Amino acid sequence: MYIFLKMLSFSLRIVPTFLNKFTYKCVYNLLFHLLRIRRKVVLENLERAFPDKEKSWYNNIATRCYKFYVEDFLDFLSFPRYFNTEKIHFNNLEILDDALKENKGVIFVSGHFGSFDKLLYGLSRKGYPLCGVAYKQNDGNADQFFKNIREKYMQRQLYKGGSSTDLKTALKNNEILVLLSDQDARGKGKFVNFFDIPSSTPAGAAILHKRMNSPIVFFSITQNKDQYDVDFKKINASNTLNIDQIIQEYTFELENAIKKSPEQYFWFHKRWKTSHH
């Protein structure tokens, strides 16, 4: 897998643009029409999240979702070729700036929505200190390959389930700690509503806020034609709110972003794998 990724990455960076577009189309057709990888999961998730839509709507969004993520993943592999900061428009960057002025670090939370790697790259080019947390891949060489790309625009990448000391150190250094908090967290998660469904959700961002008093800023990036619009919102995480309520706050923000552009959410996860008893 590592050799394949290296070869694909190299070719994506050097071949003419029209050939890359042809590659995108071929990979999409392979995954969606021929292999149908996770197609059933995508459609089931869409039906649960949007129960009142027609079958044609689910199929349309699924098709666009595959196309979006095929292109986004291949753009990631071609880094930095298609990470054009001129296309990234930050709508309210002052929210992040004000949070950093508290000098307690920023818990930067969202989900697997939109081209978030492009957003992080855009911030890094502006000089913002980023530290990300990611799931460790089963294939060690492939994992290192992805880590090497991300650490070209983040100071470092940490792993989910690693030492909490590293997370606290990042915040003490007034860094922006990136957490994608929308995958099924099984029995360790907190159940909050996501599309009106009780959903096991990672609690790390809320727990860190309680321990470190670091501000939480929700972020989203949405592709609109040839531009990427980035929005920030400071999460209301006052002392009167408990951990569950804080998680619900940023989960609602993610849900609202998804509702506006459902084809840009990563529906391939088994989001509701853990049932609420």
PDB file of C-alpha atoms in Angstrom:
ATOM      1  CA  MET A   1       0.000   0.000   0.000  1.00  0.00           C
ATOM      2  CA  TYR A   2       2.830   2.410   0.863  1.00  0.00           C
ATOM      3  CA  ILE A   3       4.531   1.999  -2.533  1.00  0.00           C
ATOM      4  CA  PHE A   4       1.184   2.432  -4.316  1.00  0.00           C
ATOM      5  CA  LEU A   5       0.436   5.646  -2.373  1.00  0.00           C
ATOM      6  CA  LYS A   6       3.886   7.053  -3.112  1.00  0.00           C
ATOM      7  CA  MET A   7       3.560   6.325  -6.835  1.00  0.00           C
ATOM      8  CA  LEU A   8       0.019   7.721  -7.012  1.00  0.00           C
ATOM      9  CA  SER A   9       1.026  10.832  -5.086  1.00  0.00           C
ATOM     10  CA  PHE A  10       3.976  11.439  -7.391  1.00  0.00           C
ATOM     11  CA  SER A  11       1.908  11.021 -10.556  1.00  0.00           C
ATOM     12  CA  LEU A  12      -0.857  13.321  -9.279  1.00  0.00           C
ATOM     13  CA  ARG A  13       1.693  16.053  -8.688  1.00  0.00           C
ATOM     14  CA  ILE A  14       3.310  15.944 -12.126  1.00  0.00           C
ATOM     15  CA  VAL A  15       0.725  14.904 -14.725  1.00  0.00           C
ATOM     16  CA  PRO A  16      -1.370  17.508 -16.602  1.00  0.00           C
ATOM     17  CA  THR A  17      -4.537  18.682 -14.892  1.00  0.00           C
ATOM     18  CA  PHE A  18      -6.857  17.092 -17.448  1.00  0.00           C
ATOM     19  CA  LEU A  19      -5.329  13.669 -16.694  1.00  0.00           C
ATOM     20  CA  ASN A  20      -5.950  14.156 -12.987  1.00  0.00           C
ATOM     21  CA  LYS A  21      -9.591  14.911 -13.686  1.00  0.00           C
ATOM     22  CA  PHE A  22      -9.743  11.688 -15.679  1.00  0.00           C
ATOM     23  CA  THR A  23      -8.196   9.858 -12.696  1.00  0.00           C
ATOM     24  CA  TYR A  24     -10.845  11.328 -10.371  1.00  0.00           C
ATOM     25  CA  LYS A  25     -13.604  10.059 -12.636  1.00  0.00           C
ATOM     26  CA  CYS A  26     -12.088   6.580 -12.941  1.00  0.00           C
ATOM     27  CA  VAL A  27     -11.649   6.197  -9.178  1.00  0.00           C
ATOM     28  CA  TYR A  28     -15.203   7.421  -8.550  1.00  0.00           C
ATOM     29  CA  ASN A  29     -16.658   4.913 -11.025  1.00  0.00           C
ATOM     30  CA  LEU A  30     -14.569   2.132  -9.516  1.00  0.00           C
ATOM     31  CA  LEU A  31     -15.647   2.842  -5.923  1.00  0.00           C
ATOM     32  CA  PHE A  32     -19.272   3.821  -6.486  1.00  0.00           C
ATOM     33  CA  HIS A  33     -20.467   1.755  -9.436  1.00  0.00           C
ATOM     34  CA  LEU A  34     -18.172  -1.270  -9.606  1.00  0.00           C
ATOM     35  CA  LEU A  35     -16.936  -2.077  -6.095  1.00  0.00           C
ATOM     36  CA  ARG A  36     -19.739  -0.186  -4.316  1.00  0.00           C
ATOM     37  CA  ILE A  37     -17.461   0.333  -1.312  1.00  0.00           C
ATOM     38  CA  ARG A  38     -19.528   1.473   1.696  1.00  0.00           C
ATOM     39  CA  ARG A  39     -22.380   2.425  -0.634  1.00  0.00           C
ATOM     40  CA  LYS A  40     -24.941   0.659   1.563  1.00  0.00           C
ATOM     41  CA  VAL A  41     -23.590   2.422   4.668  1.00  0.00           C
ATOM     42  CA  VAL A  42     -23.781   5.824   2.959  1.00  0.00           C
ATOM     43  CA  LEU A  43     -27.386   5.330   1.866  1.00  0.00           C
ATOM     44  CA  GLU A  44     -28.451   3.982   5.276  1.00  0.00           C
ATOM     45  CA  ASN A  45     -26.862   6.947   7.055  1.00  0.00           C
ATOM     46  CA  LEU A  46     -28.544   9.419   4.719  1.00  0.00           C
ATOM     47  CA  GLU A  47     -31.920   7.773   5.247  1.00  0.00           C
ATOM     48  CA  ARG A  48     -31.504   7.959   9.025  1.00  0.00           C
ATOM     49  CA  ALA A  49     -30.342  11.575   8.998  1.00  0.00           C
ATOM     50  CA  PHE A  50     -32.944  12.754   6.452  1.00  0.00           C
ATOM     51  CA  PRO A  51     -35.920  10.377   6.849  1.00  0.00           C
ATOM     52  CA  ASP A  52     -38.364  12.491   4.831  1.00  0.00           C
ATOM     53  CA  LYS A  53     -36.489  12.580   1.518  1.00  0.00           C
ATOM     54  CA  GLU A  54     -37.227  10.618  -1.637  1.00  0.00           C
ATOM     55  CA  LYS A  55     -35.054   7.765  -2.890  1.00  0.00           C
ATOM     56  CA  SER A  56     -33.797   9.868  -5.798  1.00  0.00           C
ATOM     57  CA  TRP A  57     -32.500  12.465  -3.306  1.00  0.00           C
ATOM     58  CA  TYR A  58     -30.525   9.841  -1.356  1.00  0.00           C
ATOM     59  CA  ASN A  59     -28.974   8.496  -4.556  1.00  0.00           C
ATOM     60  CA  ASN A  60     -28.110  11.988  -5.769  1.00  0.00           C
ATOM     61  CA  ILE A  61     -26.420  13.002  -2.508  1.00  0.00           C
ATOM     62  CA  ALA A  62     -24.566   9.672  -2.325  1.00  0.00           C
ATOM     63  CA  THR A  63     -23.245  10.154  -5.851  1.00  0.00           C
ATOM     64  CA  ARG A  64     -22.078  13.691  -5.109  1.00  0.00           C
ATOM     65  CA  CYS A  65     -20.568  12.568  -1.796  1.00  0.00           C
ATOM     66  CA  TYR A  66     -18.404   9.936  -3.508  1.00  0.00           C
ATOM     67  CA  LYS A  67     -17.289  12.437  -6.138  1.00  0.00           C
ATOM     68  CA  PHE A  68     -16.466  15.043  -3.506  1.00  0.00           C
ATOM     69  CA  TYR A  69     -14.360  12.725  -1.360  1.00  0.00           C
ATOM     70  CA  VAL A  70     -12.604  11.033  -4.256  1.00  0.00           C
ATOM     71  CA  GLU A  71     -11.448  14.442  -5.461  1.00  0.00           C
ATOM     72  CA  ASP A  72     -10.642  15.644  -1.950  1.00  0.00           C
ATOM     73  CA  PHE A  73      -8.570  12.543  -1.108  1.00  0.00           C
ATOM     74  CA  LEU A  74      -6.650  12.658  -4.381  1.00  0.00           C
ATOM     75  CA  ASP A  75      -6.036  16.379  -3.829  1.00  0.00           C
ATOM     76  CA  PHE A  76      -4.630  15.445  -0.416  1.00  0.00           C
ATOM     77  CA  LEU A  77      -2.314  12.878  -2.004  1.00  0.00           C
ATOM     78  CA  SER A  78      -1.157  15.501  -4.509  1.00  0.00           C
ATOM     79  CA  PHE A  79      -0.251  17.979  -1.750  1.00  0.00           C
ATOM     80  CA  PRO A  80       0.588  20.824  -2.179  1.00  0.00           C
ATOM     81  CA  ARG A  81      -0.493  21.030  -5.832  1.00  0.00           C
ATOM     82  CA  TYR A  82      -4.227  21.637  -5.254  1.00  0.00           C
ATOM     83  CA  PHE A  83      -3.997  23.414  -1.895  1.00  0.00           C
ATOM     84  CA  ASN A  84      -4.467  26.892  -3.327  1.00  0.00           C
ATOM     85  CA  THR A  85      -4.882  29.356  -0.452  1.00  0.00           C
ATOM     86  CA  GLU A  86      -6.327  31.970  -2.819  1.00  0.00           C
ATOM     87  CA  LYS A  87      -9.457  29.827  -3.050  1.00  0.00           C
ATOM     88  CA  ILE A  88      -9.910  29.686   0.744  1.00  0.00           C
ATOM     89  CA  HIS A  89     -12.032  32.510   2.139  1.00  0.00           C
ATOM     90  CA  PHE A  90     -12.025  32.977   5.922  1.00  0.00           C
ATOM     91  CA  ASN A  91     -15.293  34.677   6.829  1.00  0.00           C
ATOM     92  CA  ASN A  92     -14.732  35.504  10.519  1.00  0.00           C
ATOM     93  CA  LEU A  93     -11.115  34.793  11.422  1.00  0.00           C
ATOM     94  CA  GLU A  94     -11.328  37.296  14.271  1.00  0.00           C
ATOM     95  CA  ILE A  95     -13.174  34.655  16.340  1.00  0.00           C
ATOM     96  CA  LEU A  96     -10.107  32.423  16.270  1.00  0.00           C
ATOM     97  CA  ASP A  97      -7.796  35.380  16.897  1.00  0.00           C
ATOM     98  CA  ASP A  98      -9.787  36.472  19.958  1.00  0.00           C
ATOM     99  CA  ALA A  99      -9.736  32.930  21.344  1.00  0.00           C
ATOM    100  CA  LEU A 100      -5.942  32.754  20.966  1.00  0.00           C
ATOM    101  CA  LYS A 101      -5.592  36.054  22.854  1.00  0.00           C
ATOM    102  CA  GLU A 102      -6.778  34.241  25.988  1.00  0.00           C
ATOM    103  CA  ASN A 103      -3.387  32.460  25.877  1.00  0.00           C
ATOM    104  CA  LYS A 104      -4.871  29.112  26.881  1.00  0.00           C
ATOM    105  CA  GLY A 105      -4.676  27.435  23.510  1.00  0.00           C
ATOM    106  CA  VAL A 106      -7.738  26.738  21.388  1.00  0.00           C
ATOM    107  CA  ILE A 107      -9.702  23.498  21.191  1.00  0.00           C
ATOM    108  CA  PHE A 108     -10.522  23.513  17.486  1.00  0.00           C
ATOM    109  CA  VAL A 109     -13.418  21.150  16.975  1.00  0.00           C
ATOM    110  CA  SER A 110     -15.448  19.927  14.026  1.00  0.00           C
ATOM    111  CA  GLY A 111     -16.211  16.692  12.185  1.00  0.00           C
ATOM    112  CA  HIS A 112     -15.373  14.944   8.932  1.00  0.00           C
ATOM    113  CA  PHE A 113     -17.024  17.657   6.884  1.00  0.00           C
ATOM    114  CA  GLY A 114     -15.590  19.444   3.875  1.00  0.00           C
ATOM    115  CA  SER A 115     -11.963  19.821   2.828  1.00  0.00           C
ATOM    116  CA  PHE A 116     -10.649  20.378   6.343  1.00  0.00           C
ATOM    117  CA  ASP A 117      -7.032  19.613   5.370  1.00  0.00           C
ATOM    118  CA  LYS A 118      -7.146  22.563   2.966  1.00  0.00           C
ATOM    119  CA  LEU A 119      -8.475  24.742   5.796  1.00  0.00           C
ATOM    120  CA  LEU A 120      -5.631  23.675   8.095  1.00  0.00           C
ATOM    121  CA  TYR A 121      -3.101  24.326   5.349  1.00  0.00           C
ATOM    122  CA  GLY A 122      -4.560  27.795   4.826  1.00  0.00           C
ATOM    123  CA  LEU A 123      -4.238  28.568   8.534  1.00  0.00           C
ATOM    124  CA  SER A 124      -0.668  27.280   8.654  1.00  0.00           C
ATOM    125  CA  ARG A 125       0.290  29.574   5.767  1.00  0.00           C
ATOM    126  CA  LYS A 126      -1.033  32.457   7.867  1.00  0.00           C
ATOM    127  CA  GLY A 127       1.255  31.415  10.724  1.00  0.00           C
ATOM    128  CA  TYR A 128      -1.224  29.742  13.061  1.00  0.00           C
ATOM    129  CA  PRO A 129       0.317  26.952  15.226  1.00  0.00           C
ATOM    130  CA  LEU A 130      -1.593  23.705  14.641  1.00  0.00           C
ATOM    131  CA  CYS A 131      -1.506  20.369  16.408  1.00  0.00           C
ATOM    132  CA  GLY A 132      -3.847  17.643  15.143  1.00  0.00           C
ATOM    133  CA  VAL A 133      -5.193  14.392  16.547  1.00  0.00           C
ATOM    134  CA  ALA A 134      -5.871  11.512  14.155  1.00  0.00           C
ATOM    135  CA  TYR A 135      -6.727   7.817  14.233  1.00  0.00           C
ATOM    136  CA  LYS A 136      -3.721   5.569  13.680  1.00  0.00           C
ATOM    137  CA  GLN A 137      -3.968   3.538  10.466  1.00  0.00           C
ATOM    138  CA  ASN A 138      -3.573  -0.244  10.651  1.00  0.00           C
ATOM    139  CA  ASP A 139      -0.923  -0.155   7.932  1.00  0.00           C
ATOM    140  CA  GLY A 140       2.072   1.463   9.634  1.00  0.00           C
ATOM    141  CA  ASN A 141       3.776   2.593   6.423  1.00  0.00           C
ATOM    142  CA  ALA A 142       0.585   4.095   5.028  1.00  0.00           C
ATOM    143  CA  ASP A 143      -0.022   5.809   8.369  1.00  0.00           C
ATOM    144  CA  GLN A 144       3.452   7.360   8.247  1.00  0.00           C
ATOM    145  CA  PHE A 145       2.815   8.482   4.677  1.00  0.00           C
ATOM    146  CA  PHE A 146      -0.336  10.395   5.689  1.00  0.00           C
ATOM    147  CA  LYS A 147       1.389  11.767   8.808  1.00  0.00           C
ATOM    148  CA  ASN A 148       4.277  13.090   6.724  1.00  0.00           C
ATOM    149  CA  ILE A 149       1.876  15.038   4.513  1.00  0.00           C
ATOM    150  CA  ARG A 150      -0.027  16.558   7.439  1.00  0.00           C
ATOM    151  CA  GLU A 151       3.127  17.529   9.294  1.00  0.00           C
ATOM    152  CA  LYS A 152       4.071  19.715   6.344  1.00  0.00           C
ATOM    153  CA  TYR A 153       1.372  22.121   7.497  1.00  0.00           C
ATOM    154  CA  MET A 154       0.918  21.173  11.156  1.00  0.00           C
ATOM    155  CA  GLN A 155       3.577  21.358  13.820  1.00  0.00           C
ATOM    156  CA  ARG A 156       2.831  17.747  14.701  1.00  0.00           C
ATOM    157  CA  GLN A 157       0.169  15.071  14.497  1.00  0.00           C
ATOM    158  CA  LEU A 158      -0.810  13.144  17.606  1.00  0.00           C
ATOM    159  CA  TYR A 159      -2.833   9.941  17.788  1.00  0.00           C
ATOM    160  CA  LYS A 160      -6.249   9.383  19.308  1.00  0.00           C
ATOM    161  CA  GLY A 161      -5.908   7.361  22.492  1.00  0.00           C
ATOM    162  CA  GLY A 162      -2.394   8.668  23.142  1.00  0.00           C
ATOM    163  CA  SER A 163      -1.113  10.539  26.172  1.00  0.00           C
ATOM    164  CA  SER A 164      -3.328  13.369  27.396  1.00  0.00           C
ATOM    165  CA  THR A 165      -0.128  15.133  28.484  1.00  0.00           C
ATOM    166  CA  ASP A 166       0.664  15.914  24.839  1.00  0.00           C
ATOM    167  CA  LEU A 167      -2.783  17.475  24.377  1.00  0.00           C
ATOM    168  CA  LYS A 168      -2.405  19.608  27.485  1.00  0.00           C
ATOM    169  CA  THR A 169       1.097  20.672  26.433  1.00  0.00           C
ATOM    170  CA  ALA A 170      -0.227  21.900  23.077  1.00  0.00           C
ATOM    171  CA  LEU A 171      -2.830  24.037  24.831  1.00  0.00           C
ATOM    172  CA  LYS A 172      -0.302  25.352  27.369  1.00  0.00           C
ATOM    173  CA  ASN A 173       1.858  26.402  24.402  1.00  0.00           C
ATOM    174  CA  ASN A 174      -1.156  28.357  23.060  1.00  0.00           C
ATOM    175  CA  GLU A 175      -1.477  26.106  20.028  1.00  0.00           C
ATOM    176  CA  ILE A 176      -4.635  25.248  18.098  1.00  0.00           C
ATOM    177  CA  LEU A 177      -5.543  21.646  18.943  1.00  0.00           C
ATOM    178  CA  VAL A 178      -7.563  20.119  16.088  1.00  0.00           C
ATOM    179  CA  LEU A 179     -10.154  17.487  17.074  1.00  0.00           C
ATOM    180  CA  LEU A 180     -12.650  15.855  14.707  1.00  0.00           C
ATOM    181  CA  SER A 181     -15.348  14.715  17.116  1.00  0.00           C
ATOM    182  CA  ASP A 182     -18.012  12.944  15.087  1.00  0.00           C
ATOM    183  CA  GLN A 183     -17.122   9.253  14.806  1.00  0.00           C
ATOM    184  CA  ASP A 184     -18.955   6.613  16.828  1.00  0.00           C
ATOM    185  CA  ALA A 185     -17.112   6.464  20.167  1.00  0.00           C
ATOM    186  CA  ARG A 186     -18.711   3.206  21.308  1.00  0.00           C
ATOM    187  CA  GLY A 187     -19.054   2.805  25.070  1.00  0.00           C
ATOM    188  CA  LYS A 188     -16.532   5.561  25.826  1.00  0.00           C
ATOM    189  CA  GLY A 189     -18.607   8.257  24.166  1.00  0.00           C
ATOM    190  CA  LYS A 190     -21.345  10.513  25.442  1.00  0.00           C
ATOM    191  CA  PHE A 191     -24.783  10.147  23.885  1.00  0.00           C
ATOM    192  CA  VAL A 192     -26.002  13.418  22.400  1.00  0.00           C
ATOM    193  CA  ASN A 193     -28.482  14.098  19.614  1.00  0.00           C
ATOM    194  CA  PHE A 194     -27.130  14.126  16.076  1.00  0.00           C
ATOM    195  CA  PHE A 195     -29.942  14.490  13.539  1.00  0.00           C
ATOM    196  CA  ASP A 196     -32.351  13.756  16.422  1.00  0.00           C
ATOM    197  CA  ILE A 197     -30.679  10.375  16.988  1.00  0.00           C
ATOM    198  CA  PRO A 198     -28.893   9.594  20.299  1.00  0.00           C
ATOM    199  CA  SER A 199     -25.314   9.171  19.063  1.00  0.00           C
ATOM    200  CA  SER A 200     -22.178   8.013  20.872  1.00  0.00           C
ATOM    201  CA  THR A 201     -19.859  11.002  20.468  1.00  0.00           C
ATOM    202  CA  PRO A 202     -16.214  11.615  21.509  1.00  0.00           C
ATOM    203  CA  ALA A 203     -16.047  13.669  24.705  1.00  0.00           C
ATOM    204  CA  GLY A 204     -12.380  14.716  24.549  1.00  0.00           C
ATOM    205  CA  ALA A 205     -12.937  18.339  23.494  1.00  0.00           C
ATOM    206  CA  ALA A 206     -15.417  19.003  26.308  1.00  0.00           C
ATOM    207  CA  ILE A 207     -13.288  17.212  28.918  1.00  0.00           C
ATOM    208  CA  LEU A 208     -10.185  19.182  27.912  1.00  0.00           C
ATOM    209  CA  HIS A 209     -12.145  22.417  28.158  1.00  0.00           C
ATOM    210  CA  LYS A 210     -13.234  21.560  31.699  1.00  0.00           C
ATOM    211  CA  ARG A 211      -9.688  20.679  32.740  1.00  0.00           C
ATOM    212  CA  MET A 212      -7.774  23.441  30.952  1.00  0.00           C
ATOM    213  CA  ASN A 213     -10.390  26.185  30.584  1.00  0.00           C
ATOM    214  CA  SER A 214      -9.310  26.539  26.965  1.00  0.00           C
ATOM    215  CA  PRO A 215     -11.869  28.107  24.600  1.00  0.00           C
ATOM    216  CA  ILE A 216     -13.614  25.840  22.096  1.00  0.00           C
ATOM    217  CA  VAL A 217     -13.980  27.097  18.532  1.00  0.00           C
ATOM    218  CA  PHE A 218     -16.065  25.169  16.008  1.00  0.00           C
ATOM    219  CA  PHE A 219     -14.895  25.341  12.389  1.00  0.00           C
ATOM    220  CA  SER A 220     -16.358  24.362   9.030  1.00  0.00           C
ATOM    221  CA  ILE A 221     -15.195  24.602   5.438  1.00  0.00           C
ATOM    222  CA  THR A 222     -17.697  24.392   2.587  1.00  0.00           C
ATOM    223  CA  GLN A 223     -16.888  24.231  -1.099  1.00  0.00           C
ATOM    224  CA  ASN A 224     -18.955  26.662  -3.169  1.00  0.00           C
ATOM    225  CA  LYS A 225     -18.091  26.166  -6.835  1.00  0.00           C
ATOM    226  CA  ASP A 226     -14.422  27.148  -7.103  1.00  0.00           C
ATOM    227  CA  GLN A 227     -14.126  28.674  -3.621  1.00  0.00           C
ATOM    228  CA  TYR A 228     -13.922  27.319  -0.075  1.00  0.00           C
ATOM    229  CA  ASP A 229     -15.798  29.270   2.602  1.00  0.00           C
ATOM    230  CA  VAL A 230     -14.522  28.890   6.160  1.00  0.00           C
ATOM    231  CA  ASP A 231     -16.620  29.795   9.196  1.00  0.00           C
ATOM    232  CA  PHE A 232     -15.802  29.808  12.907  1.00  0.00           C
ATOM    233  CA  LYS A 233     -18.011  29.934  15.973  1.00  0.00           C
ATOM    234  CA  LYS A 234     -16.977  30.086  19.603  1.00  0.00           C
ATOM    235  CA  ILE A 235     -18.864  27.442  21.536  1.00  0.00           C
ATOM    236  CA  ASN A 236     -20.779  28.547  24.602  1.00  0.00           C
ATOM    237  CA  ALA A 237     -19.026  26.425  27.209  1.00  0.00           C
ATOM    238  CA  SER A 238     -19.743  28.366  30.391  1.00  0.00           C
ATOM    239  CA  ASN A 239     -19.247  26.884  33.833  1.00  0.00           C
ATOM    240  CA  THR A 240     -22.976  26.222  34.064  1.00  0.00           C
ATOM    241  CA  LEU A 241     -22.820  23.643  31.235  1.00  0.00           C
ATOM    242  CA  ASN A 242     -21.813  20.052  31.875  1.00  0.00           C
ATOM    243  CA  ILE A 243     -19.753  17.905  29.509  1.00  0.00           C
ATOM    244  CA  ASP A 244     -22.808  16.449  27.742  1.00  0.00           C
ATOM    245  CA  GLN A 245     -24.238  19.921  27.095  1.00  0.00           C
ATOM    246  CA  ILE A 246     -20.955  21.208  25.676  1.00  0.00           C
ATOM    247  CA  ILE A 247     -20.714  18.212  23.311  1.00  0.00           C
ATOM    248  CA  GLN A 248     -24.290  18.852  22.225  1.00  0.00           C
ATOM    249  CA  GLU A 249     -23.389  22.487  21.439  1.00  0.00           C
ATOM    250  CA  TYR A 250     -20.684  21.677  18.895  1.00  0.00           C
ATOM    251  CA  THR A 251     -22.534  18.633  17.562  1.00  0.00           C
ATOM    252  CA  PHE A 252     -25.482  20.890  16.682  1.00  0.00           C
ATOM    253  CA  GLU A 253     -23.096  23.234  14.853  1.00  0.00           C
ATOM    254  CA  LEU A 254     -21.774  20.323  12.800  1.00  0.00           C
ATOM    255  CA  GLU A 255     -25.300  19.146  12.033  1.00  0.00           C
ATOM    256  CA  ASN A 256     -26.299  22.608  10.837  1.00  0.00           C
ATOM    257  CA  ALA A 257     -23.286  22.769   8.506  1.00  0.00           C
ATOM    258  CA  ILE A 258     -24.083  19.321   7.094  1.00  0.00           C
ATOM    259  CA  LYS A 259     -27.715  20.207   6.442  1.00  0.00           C
ATOM    260  CA  LYS A 260     -26.603  23.039   4.163  1.00  0.00           C
ATOM    261  CA  SER A 261     -24.247  20.822   2.102  1.00  0.00           C
ATOM    262  CA  PRO A 262     -24.962  17.145   2.915  1.00  0.00           C
ATOM    263  CA  GLU A 263     -22.840  15.890   0.000  1.00  0.00           C
ATOM    264  CA  GLN A 264     -19.718  17.242   1.747  1.00  0.00           C
ATOM    265  CA  TYR A 265     -20.063  15.077   4.863  1.00  0.00           C
ATOM    266  CA  PHE A 266     -18.196  11.795   5.248  1.00  0.00           C
ATOM    267  CA  TRP A 267     -21.208   9.473   5.396  1.00  0.00           C
ATOM    268  CA  PHE A 268     -18.931   6.425   5.020  1.00  0.00           C
ATOM    269  CA  HIS A 269     -18.524   6.081   8.789  1.00  0.00           C
ATOM    270  CA  LYS A 270     -20.892   3.746  10.652  1.00  0.00           C
ATOM    271  CA  ARG A 271     -21.978   6.745  12.701  1.00  0.00           C
ATOM    272  CA  TRP A 272     -24.765   5.034  14.610  1.00  0.00           C
ATOM    273  CA  LYS A 273     -23.084   1.707  15.252  1.00  0.00           C
ATOM    274  CA  THR A 274     -23.501   1.972  19.033  1.00  0.00           C
ATOM    275  CA  SER A 275     -27.101   1.878  20.178  1.00  0.00           C
ATOM    276  CA  HIS A 276     -28.374   3.869  23.140  1.00  0.00           C
ATOM    277  CA  HIS A 277     -29.795   1.732  25.931  1.00  0.00           C
TER     278      HIS A 277
END
